Amino acid sequence: MLAALNTISTTNYSIQIGDESLDKLSVFLKKNNFSNIFILVDENSLKDCLPILVSRVQKLSSAEIIELESGEKNKTIEVCLNVWRALGELGADRHSLLINLGGGVITDIGGFIASTYKRGIAFVNIPTTLLAQIDAAIGGKTGVDLDGLKNEVGVFENPKEVFIFSSFLRTLPRREMLSGFAEALKHGLIAELSYWEKLKTINIADDVSWNEVILTSIRIKSEIVQGDPFEAGRRKALNFGHTIGHAMESYFLEAGEVTLLHGEAVVAGMICEAWLSNQLVGLAKNELDEIARTLLNIYGHIQLDSVADHRLIELMRRDKKNDSGVIYFTLLEAIGKPVINKSVVAADIIEALNYYRSIAQ
Ligand SMILES: NC(=O)c1ccc[n+]([C@@H]2O[C@H](COP(=O)([O-])OP(=O)(O)OC[C@H]3O[C@@H](n4cnc5c(N)ncnc54)[C@H](O)[C@@H]3O)[C@@H](O)[C@H]2O)c1
Ligand SMILES: [Zn+2]
């Protein structure tokens, strides 16, 4: 049985996890005398999460609410302009606080807006999706997409504190839960075989102890980030599945017909990159089969026509993770053992995409 409050402290800030995490927010607000408090939401976190938050943290009943339209397509600089202007009109000064209440889109864009408004005001994250609770809201990466390229403009800036209240997940649609679960699976694959084994036994429709999953994932991510906050080396392990995954996410975003969630794209990316791992760095065939089978069983298969390949490679070349047109990957020598900075030629990437197509059930 987990405690009602667990705290993970990083060098710069604390992450409060559990049923009593929002009480810690009250303490935080009392301790810091902010001139104004703004809460950034989208229409879903406004409807499903804000009433719970305000009922638990009385002081927030007088906060100004700024509402954005939900969705990745709104993680743009144009939306930032509107929020910077709204903050100005509502009288935000350098001693104001921005509370980001929502999924990864809200924590990414809200963190960026706060870090740049008047050269930086304080912000805290209250993530309300599984993906944001185990991943996006921690680690200090903030930003927006530009011309379809993911997270092309942004800064590293830490929140003052993060408050994780897993009961917010009760209203999260199943597809969004699965999208977040993909990042937990990634944490197992890159860092801890026993965590991967445990996650494989979880059916998200059951009564899952999410606080336990959240704690383990955050422990793994924050240990990696602490050692390499600006992604000079080790932090790149977290990019497993994301070189191909981000390209797929951008591709589907620009095609605009089918929506592909971040975690769904990362799952397809992890299957392709596990195949590359088997070909290039010695991931055992039985581990490749196990990864592909487990992920396909949970997530099914995404229809990806080979006409997409050229554009996908182009998107990978333009990704900020890559230099001078060379495409770098984080691969796996074994489950739990990542290898960073592996350059892979386009022909092999296309073979990996063909492998993905070949395993459609
Ligand atoms: N900064 C990082 O380190 C990092 C890491 C991973 C992902 N990300 C980013 O995170 C984003 C994806 O985040 P996401 O999956 O949370 O997406 P999201 O913010 O779009 O949220 C998903 C959907 O769930 C809704 N929602 C949020 N909370 C809810 C709740 N409690 N109940 C009901 N509905 C709710 C939202 O309105 C939205 O429709 C991507 O932009 C990705 O690039 C960032
Ligand atoms: Zn991700």
CSV table of N, CA, C and O in Angstrom, one decimal, residues 147-238:
chain,number,residue,atom,x,y,z
A,147,ASP,N,5.4,24.6,-38.0
A,147,ASP,CA,5.3,24.0,-39.4
A,147,ASP,C,5.3,22.5,-39.3
A,147,ASP,O,6.0,21.9,-40.1
A,148,GLY,N,4.6,21.9,-38.4
A,148,GLY,CA,4.4,20.5,-38.3
A,148,GLY,C,5.6,19.8,-37.7
A,148,GLY,O,5.5,18.6,-37.4
A,149,LEU,N,6.7,20.5,-37.4
A,149,LEU,CA,7.8,19.8,-36.7
A,149,LEU,C,7.6,19.9,-35.2
A,149,LEU,O,7.3,20.9,-34.6
A,150,LYS,N,7.7,18.7,-34.6
A,150,LYS,CA,7.4,18.6,-33.2
A,150,LYS,C,8.4,19.4,-32.3
A,150,LYS,O,9.6,19.3,-32.5
A,151,ASN,N,7.9,20.1,-31.3
A,151,ASN,CA,8.7,20.7,-30.3
A,151,ASN,C,9.9,21.5,-30.9
A,151,ASN,O,11.0,21.5,-30.3
A,152,GLU,N,9.7,22.2,-32.0
A,152,GLU,CA,10.8,22.8,-32.7
A,152,GLU,C,11.3,24.1,-32.0
A,152,GLU,O,12.4,24.5,-32.1
A,153,VAL,N,10.4,24.7,-31.3
A,153,VAL,CA,10.7,26.0,-30.6
A,153,VAL,C,10.4,25.8,-29.1
A,153,VAL,O,9.3,25.4,-28.7
A,154,GLY,N,11.4,26.0,-28.2
A,154,GLY,CA,11.1,25.8,-26.8
A,154,GLY,C,12.4,26.1,-26.0
A,154,GLY,O,13.4,26.5,-26.5
A,155,VAL,N,12.2,26.0,-24.7
A,155,VAL,CA,13.3,26.2,-23.8
A,155,VAL,C,13.3,25.1,-22.7
A,155,VAL,O,12.3,24.5,-22.5
A,156,PHE,N,14.5,24.9,-22.1
A,156,PHE,CA,14.5,24.0,-20.9
A,156,PHE,C,14.2,24.9,-19.7
A,156,PHE,O,14.9,25.9,-19.5
A,157,GLU,N,13.2,24.7,-19.0
A,157,GLU,CA,12.9,25.4,-17.8
A,157,GLU,C,12.1,24.6,-16.8
A,157,GLU,O,11.1,23.9,-17.2
A,158,ASN,N,12.5,24.5,-15.6
A,158,ASN,CA,11.8,23.7,-14.6
A,158,ASN,C,10.6,24.4,-14.0
A,158,ASN,O,10.7,25.6,-13.7
A,159,PRO,N,9.5,23.6,-13.7
A,159,PRO,CA,8.5,24.2,-12.9
A,159,PRO,C,9.0,24.4,-11.4
A,159,PRO,O,10.0,23.8,-11.0
A,160,LYS,N,8.2,25.2,-10.7
A,160,LYS,CA,8.6,25.4,-9.3
A,160,LYS,C,8.3,24.1,-8.5
A,160,LYS,O,8.9,23.8,-7.5
A,161,GLU,N,7.2,23.5,-8.9
A,161,GLU,CA,6.8,22.2,-8.2
A,161,GLU,C,5.8,21.5,-9.2
A,161,GLU,O,5.2,22.1,-10.0
A,162,VAL,N,5.7,20.2,-9.0
A,162,VAL,CA,4.7,19.4,-9.8
A,162,VAL,C,3.8,18.7,-8.8
A,162,VAL,O,4.3,18.1,-7.8
A,163,PHE,N,2.5,18.7,-9.1
A,163,PHE,CA,1.5,18.1,-8.2
A,163,PHE,C,0.8,17.0,-9.0
A,163,PHE,O,0.1,17.3,-9.9
A,164,ILE,N,0.9,15.8,-8.6
A,164,ILE,CA,0.3,14.7,-9.3
A,164,ILE,C,-0.8,14.0,-8.5
A,164,ILE,O,-0.6,13.4,-7.5
A,165,PHE,N,-2.0,14.2,-9.0
A,165,PHE,CA,-3.2,13.6,-8.3
A,165,PHE,C,-3.9,12.7,-9.3
A,165,PHE,O,-4.5,13.0,-10.3
A,166,SER,N,-3.6,11.4,-9.1
A,166,SER,CA,-4.0,10.4,-10.1
A,166,SER,C,-5.5,10.2,-10.3
A,166,SER,O,-6.0,9.7,-11.3
A,167,SER,N,-6.3,10.7,-9.3
A,167,SER,CA,-7.8,10.6,-9.4
A,167,SER,C,-8.3,11.4,-10.6
A,167,SER,O,-9.4,11.1,-11.2
A,168,PHE,N,-7.5,12.4,-11.1
A,168,PHE,CA,-7.9,13.1,-12.3
A,168,PHE,C,-8.0,12.1,-13.5
A,168,PHE,O,-8.7,12.4,-14.5
A,169,LEU,N,-7.4,11.0,-13.4
A,169,LEU,CA,-7.4,10.0,-14.6
A,169,LEU,C,-8.8,9.3,-14.7
A,169,LEU,O,-9.0,8.7,-15.7
A,170,ARG,N,-9.6,9.5,-13.7
A,170,ARG,CA,-10.9,8.8,-13.8
A,170,ARG,C,-11.8,9.2,-15.0
A,170,ARG,O,-12.6,8.4,-15.5
A,171,THR,N,-11.6,10.4,-15.5
A,171,THR,CA,-12.4,10.9,-16.6
A,171,THR,C,-11.6,10.8,-17.9
A,171,THR,O,-12.1,11.1,-19.0
A,172,LEU,N,-10.4,10.3,-17.9
A,172,LEU,CA,-9.6,10.3,-19.1
A,172,LEU,C,-10.0,9.1,-20.0
A,172,LEU,O,-10.1,8.0,-19.6
A,173,PRO,N,-10.3,9.4,-21.3
A,173,PRO,CA,-10.7,8.3,-22.2
A,173,PRO,C,-9.7,7.2,-22.3
A,173,PRO,O,-8.5,7.5,-22.2
A,174,ARG,N,-10.2,6.0,-22.5
A,174,ARG,CA,-9.3,4.8,-22.6
A,174,ARG,C,-8.2,5.0,-23.6
A,174,ARG,O,-7.0,4.7,-23.3
A,175,ARG,N,-8.5,5.6,-24.7
A,175,ARG,CA,-7.4,5.8,-25.8
A,175,ARG,C,-6.3,6.7,-25.3
A,175,ARG,O,-5.1,6.4,-25.5
A,176,GLU,N,-6.7,7.7,-24.5
A,176,GLU,CA,-5.6,8.6,-23.9
A,176,GLU,C,-4.8,7.9,-22.8
A,176,GLU,O,-3.6,8.1,-22.7
A,177,MET,N,-5.5,7.0,-22.1
A,177,MET,CA,-4.8,6.2,-21.0
A,177,MET,C,-3.7,5.4,-21.7
A,177,MET,O,-2.6,5.3,-21.3
A,178,LEU,N,-4.2,4.7,-22.8
A,178,LEU,CA,-3.2,3.8,-23.5
A,178,LEU,C,-2.0,4.6,-24.1
A,178,LEU,O,-0.9,4.2,-24.1
A,179,SER,N,-2.3,5.8,-24.5
A,179,SER,CA,-1.3,6.7,-25.1
A,179,SER,C,-0.2,7.0,-24.0
A,179,SER,O,1.0,6.9,-24.3
A,180,GLY,N,-0.7,7.3,-22.8
A,180,GLY,CA,0.3,7.5,-21.7
A,180,GLY,C,1.0,6.3,-21.3
A,180,GLY,O,2.2,6.3,-21.0
A,181,PHE,N,0.3,5.1,-21.3
A,181,PHE,CA,0.9,3.9,-20.9
A,181,PHE,C,2.1,3.5,-21.8
A,181,PHE,O,3.0,2.9,-21.3
A,182,ALA,N,2.1,4.0,-23.0
A,182,ALA,CA,3.2,3.7,-23.9
A,182,ALA,C,4.5,4.3,-23.4
A,182,ALA,O,5.6,3.7,-23.5
A,183,GLU,N,4.4,5.4,-22.7
A,183,GLU,CA,5.7,6.0,-22.2
A,183,GLU,C,6.1,5.2,-21.0
A,183,GLU,O,7.3,5.1,-20.8
A,184,ALA,N,5.2,4.6,-20.2
A,184,ALA,CA,5.6,3.8,-19.1
A,184,ALA,C,6.3,2.5,-19.7
A,184,ALA,O,7.4,2.1,-19.2
A,185,LEU,N,5.7,2.0,-20.7
A,185,LEU,CA,6.4,0.8,-21.3
A,185,LEU,C,7.8,1.1,-21.8
A,185,LEU,O,8.7,0.4,-21.7
A,186,LYS,N,7.9,2.3,-22.4
A,186,LYS,CA,9.2,2.8,-22.8
A,186,LYS,C,10.2,2.9,-21.6
A,186,LYS,O,11.4,2.5,-21.8
A,187,HIS,N,9.7,3.4,-20.5
A,187,HIS,CA,10.6,3.5,-19.3
A,187,HIS,C,11.1,2.1,-18.9
A,187,HIS,O,12.3,1.9,-18.6
A,188,GLY,N,10.2,1.1,-19.0
A,188,GLY,CA,10.7,-0.3,-18.7
A,188,GLY,C,11.7,-0.7,-19.7
A,188,GLY,O,12.8,-1.3,-19.4
A,189,LEU,N,11.4,-0.5,-21.0
A,189,LEU,CA,12.3,-1.0,-22.0
A,189,LEU,C,13.7,-0.4,-22.0
A,189,LEU,O,14.7,-1.0,-22.2
A,190,ILE,N,13.8,0.9,-21.6
A,190,ILE,CA,15.1,1.6,-21.6
A,190,ILE,C,15.8,1.5,-20.3
A,190,ILE,O,17.0,1.7,-20.2
A,191,ALA,N,15.1,1.1,-19.2
A,191,ALA,CA,15.8,1.2,-18.0
A,191,ALA,C,15.7,0.0,-17.0
A,191,ALA,O,16.5,-0.2,-16.2
A,192,GLU,N,14.6,-0.7,-17.1
A,192,GLU,CA,14.3,-1.7,-16.0
A,192,GLU,C,13.5,-2.9,-16.5
A,192,GLU,O,12.3,-2.8,-16.6
A,193,LEU,N,14.2,-4.0,-16.7
A,193,LEU,CA,13.5,-5.2,-17.2
A,193,LEU,C,12.4,-5.6,-16.3
A,193,LEU,O,11.3,-5.9,-16.8
A,194,SER,N,12.6,-5.5,-15.0
A,194,SER,CA,11.5,-5.9,-14.0
A,194,SER,C,10.2,-5.0,-14.2
A,194,SER,O,9.1,-5.5,-14.0
A,195,TYR,N,10.4,-3.8,-14.5
A,195,TYR,CA,9.3,-2.9,-14.7
A,195,TYR,C,8.5,-3.2,-15.9
A,195,TYR,O,7.3,-3.3,-16.0
A,196,TRP,N,9.3,-3.5,-17.0
A,196,TRP,CA,8.7,-3.9,-18.3
A,196,TRP,C,7.8,-5.2,-18.0
A,196,TRP,O,6.7,-5.3,-18.4
A,197,GLU,N,8.4,-6.2,-17.3
A,197,GLU,CA,7.7,-7.4,-17.0
A,197,GLU,C,6.4,-7.2,-16.3
A,197,GLU,O,5.4,-7.8,-16.5
A,198,LYS,N,6.5,-6.2,-15.3
A,198,LYS,CA,5.3,-5.9,-14.5
A,198,LYS,C,4.3,-5.3,-15.4
A,198,LYS,O,3.1,-5.6,-15.3
A,199,LEU,N,4.7,-4.3,-16.2
A,199,LEU,CA,3.7,-3.6,-17.0
A,199,LEU,C,3.0,-4.5,-18.0
A,199,LEU,O,1.8,-4.3,-18.3
A,200,LYS,N,3.7,-5.5,-18.4
A,200,LYS,CA,3.1,-6.5,-19.4
A,200,LYS,C,1.9,-7.2,-18.8
A,200,LYS,O,1.0,-7.6,-19.5
A,201,THR,N,1.9,-7.3,-17.5
A,201,THR,CA,0.8,-8.0,-16.8
A,201,THR,C,-0.4,-7.1,-16.6
A,201,THR,O,-1.5,-7.6,-16.1
A,202,ILE,N,-0.3,-5.8,-16.8
A,202,ILE,CA,-1.3,-4.9,-16.5
A,202,ILE,C,-2.3,-4.8,-17.6
A,202,ILE,O,-2.0,-4.6,-18.8
A,203,ASN,N,-3.6,-4.8,-17.3
A,203,ASN,CA,-4.7,-4.5,-18.2
A,203,ASN,C,-5.3,-3.2,-17.8
A,203,ASN,O,-5.8,-3.1,-16.6
A,204,ILE,N,-5.2,-2.2,-18.6
A,204,ILE,CA,-5.6,-0.8,-18.1
A,204,ILE,C,-7.1,-0.7,-17.7
A,204,ILE,O,-7.5,0.2,-17.1
A,205,ALA,N,-7.8,-1.7,-18.2
A,205,ALA,CA,-9.3,-1.7,-17.9
A,205,ALA,C,-9.5,-2.1,-16.4
A,205,ALA,O,-10.6,-1.9,-15.9
A,206,ASP,N,-8.5,-2.8,-15.8
A,206,ASP,CA,-8.7,-3.3,-14.5
A,206,ASP,C,-8.4,-2.2,-13.5
A,206,ASP,O,-8.0,-1.1,-13.9
A,207,ASP,N,-8.5,-2.5,-12.2
A,207,ASP,CA,-8.3,-1.6,-11.2
A,207,ASP,C,-6.8,-1.5,-10.9
A,207,ASP,O,-6.2,-2.2,-10.1
A,208,VAL,N,-6.1,-0.6,-11.6
A,208,VAL,CA,-4.7,-0.5,-11.6
A,208,VAL,C,-4.2,0.5,-10.5
A,208,VAL,O,-4.9,1.5,-10.3
A,209,SER,N,-3.2,0.2,-9.8
A,209,SER,CA,-2.6,1.1,-8.8
A,209,SER,C,-1.8,2.1,-9.6
A,209,SER,O,-0.5,2.0,-9.7
A,210,TRP,N,-2.4,3.2,-10.1
A,210,TRP,CA,-1.7,4.1,-11.0
A,210,TRP,C,-0.6,4.9,-10.2
A,210,TRP,O,0.4,5.2,-10.8
A,211,ASN,N,-0.8,5.1,-8.9
A,211,ASN,CA,0.2,5.9,-8.2
A,211,ASN,C,1.5,5.1,-8.2
A,211,ASN,O,2.6,5.7,-8.3
A,212,GLU,N,1.5,3.8,-8.2
A,212,GLU,CA,2.7,3.0,-8.2
A,212,GLU,C,3.4,3.1,-9.6
A,212,GLU,O,4.6,3.2,-9.6
A,213,VAL,N,2.6,3.0,-10.6
A,213,VAL,CA,3.2,3.1,-12.0
A,213,VAL,C,3.8,4.5,-12.1
A,213,VAL,O,4.9,4.7,-12.6
A,214,ILE,N,3.0,5.5,-11.7
A,214,ILE,CA,3.5,6.9,-11.8
A,214,ILE,C,4.8,7.1,-11.1
A,214,ILE,O,5.8,7.7,-11.6
A,215,LEU,N,4.9,6.6,-9.9
A,215,LEU,CA,6.1,6.7,-9.0
A,215,LEU,C,7.3,6.0,-9.7
A,215,LEU,O,8.4,6.6,-9.8
A,216,THR,N,7.1,4.8,-10.2
A,216,THR,CA,8.2,4.1,-10.8
A,216,THR,C,8.7,4.9,-12.1
A,216,THR,O,9.9,5.1,-12.3
A,217,SER,N,7.7,5.3,-12.9
A,217,SER,CA,8.1,6.0,-14.2
A,217,SER,C,8.9,7.3,-13.8
A,217,SER,O,9.9,7.6,-14.5
A,218,ILE,N,8.3,8.0,-12.9
A,218,ILE,CA,9.0,9.3,-12.6
A,218,ILE,C,10.4,9.1,-11.9
A,218,ILE,O,11.3,9.8,-12.2
A,219,ARG,N,10.5,8.0,-11.1
A,219,ARG,CA,11.8,7.7,-10.6
A,219,ARG,C,12.8,7.4,-11.7
A,219,ARG,O,13.9,8.0,-11.8
A,220,ILE,N,12.4,6.6,-12.7
A,220,ILE,CA,13.3,6.3,-13.8
A,220,ILE,C,13.6,7.6,-14.6
A,220,ILE,O,14.8,7.9,-14.9
A,221,LYS,N,12.6,8.3,-15.0
A,221,LYS,CA,12.8,9.5,-15.8
A,221,LYS,C,13.7,10.5,-15.0
A,221,LYS,O,14.6,11.1,-15.6
A,222,SER,N,13.3,10.8,-13.8
A,222,SER,CA,14.1,11.9,-13.1
A,222,SER,C,15.5,11.5,-12.8
A,222,SER,O,16.4,12.3,-12.9
A,223,GLU,N,15.8,10.2,-12.6
A,223,GLU,CA,17.2,9.8,-12.4
A,223,GLU,C,18.0,10.0,-13.7
A,223,GLU,O,19.1,10.5,-13.7
A,224,ILE,N,17.4,9.7,-14.8
A,224,ILE,CA,18.0,9.9,-16.1
A,224,ILE,C,18.2,11.4,-16.4
A,224,ILE,O,19.3,11.9,-16.7
A,225,VAL,N,17.2,12.2,-16.1
A,225,VAL,CA,17.3,13.7,-16.4
A,225,VAL,C,18.3,14.4,-15.5
A,225,VAL,O,19.0,15.3,-15.9
A,226,GLN,N,18.3,14.0,-14.2
A,226,GLN,CA,19.2,14.6,-13.3
A,226,GLN,C,20.6,14.5,-13.7
A,226,GLN,O,21.4,15.5,-13.6
A,227,GLY,N,21.0,13.4,-14.3
A,227,GLY,CA,22.4,13.2,-14.7
A,227,GLY,C,22.7,14.0,-16.0
A,227,GLY,O,23.9,14.1,-16.3
A,228,ASP,N,21.7,14.4,-16.7
A,228,ASP,CA,22.0,15.0,-18.0
A,228,ASP,C,20.8,16.0,-18.4
A,228,ASP,O,20.0,15.7,-19.3
A,229,PRO,N,20.6,17.1,-17.6
A,229,PRO,CA,19.4,17.9,-17.8
A,229,PRO,C,19.2,18.4,-19.3
A,229,PRO,O,18.1,18.6,-19.7
A,230,PHE,N,20.3,18.7,-20.0
A,230,PHE,CA,20.2,19.4,-21.3
A,230,PHE,C,20.4,18.4,-22.4
A,230,PHE,O,20.7,18.8,-23.6
A,231,GLU,N,20.3,17.1,-22.2
A,231,GLU,CA,20.4,16.1,-23.2
A,231,GLU,C,21.7,16.1,-24.0
A,231,GLU,O,21.7,16.1,-25.2
A,232,ALA,N,22.8,16.1,-23.3
A,232,ALA,CA,24.1,16.0,-24.0
A,232,ALA,C,24.4,14.6,-24.2
A,232,ALA,O,25.1,14.2,-25.2
A,233,GLY,N,23.9,13.7,-23.5
A,233,GLY,CA,24.2,12.3,-23.6
A,233,GLY,C,23.1,11.3,-23.1
A,233,GLY,O,22.1,11.1,-23.8
A,234,ARG,N,23.2,10.9,-21.8
A,234,ARG,CA,22.4,9.9,-21.3
A,234,ARG,C,20.9,10.1,-21.4
A,234,ARG,O,20.1,9.2,-21.6
A,235,ARG,N,20.5,11.4,-21.4
A,235,ARG,CA,19.0,11.6,-21.5
A,235,ARG,C,18.4,11.2,-22.8
A,235,ARG,O,17.2,10.9,-22.9
A,236,LYS,N,19.3,11.0,-23.8
A,236,LYS,CA,18.8,10.6,-25.1
A,236,LYS,C,18.2,9.2,-25.0
A,236,LYS,O,17.4,8.8,-25.9
A,237,ALA,N,18.5,8.5,-24.0
A,237,ALA,CA,17.8,7.1,-23.8
A,237,ALA,C,16.3,7.3,-23.9
A,237,ALA,O,15.6,6.4,-24.4
A,238,LEU,N,15.8,8.4,-23.3
A,238,LEU,CA,14.4,8.6,-23.3
A,238,LEU,C,13.8,8.8,-24.7
A,238,LEU,O,12.6,8.8,-24.9
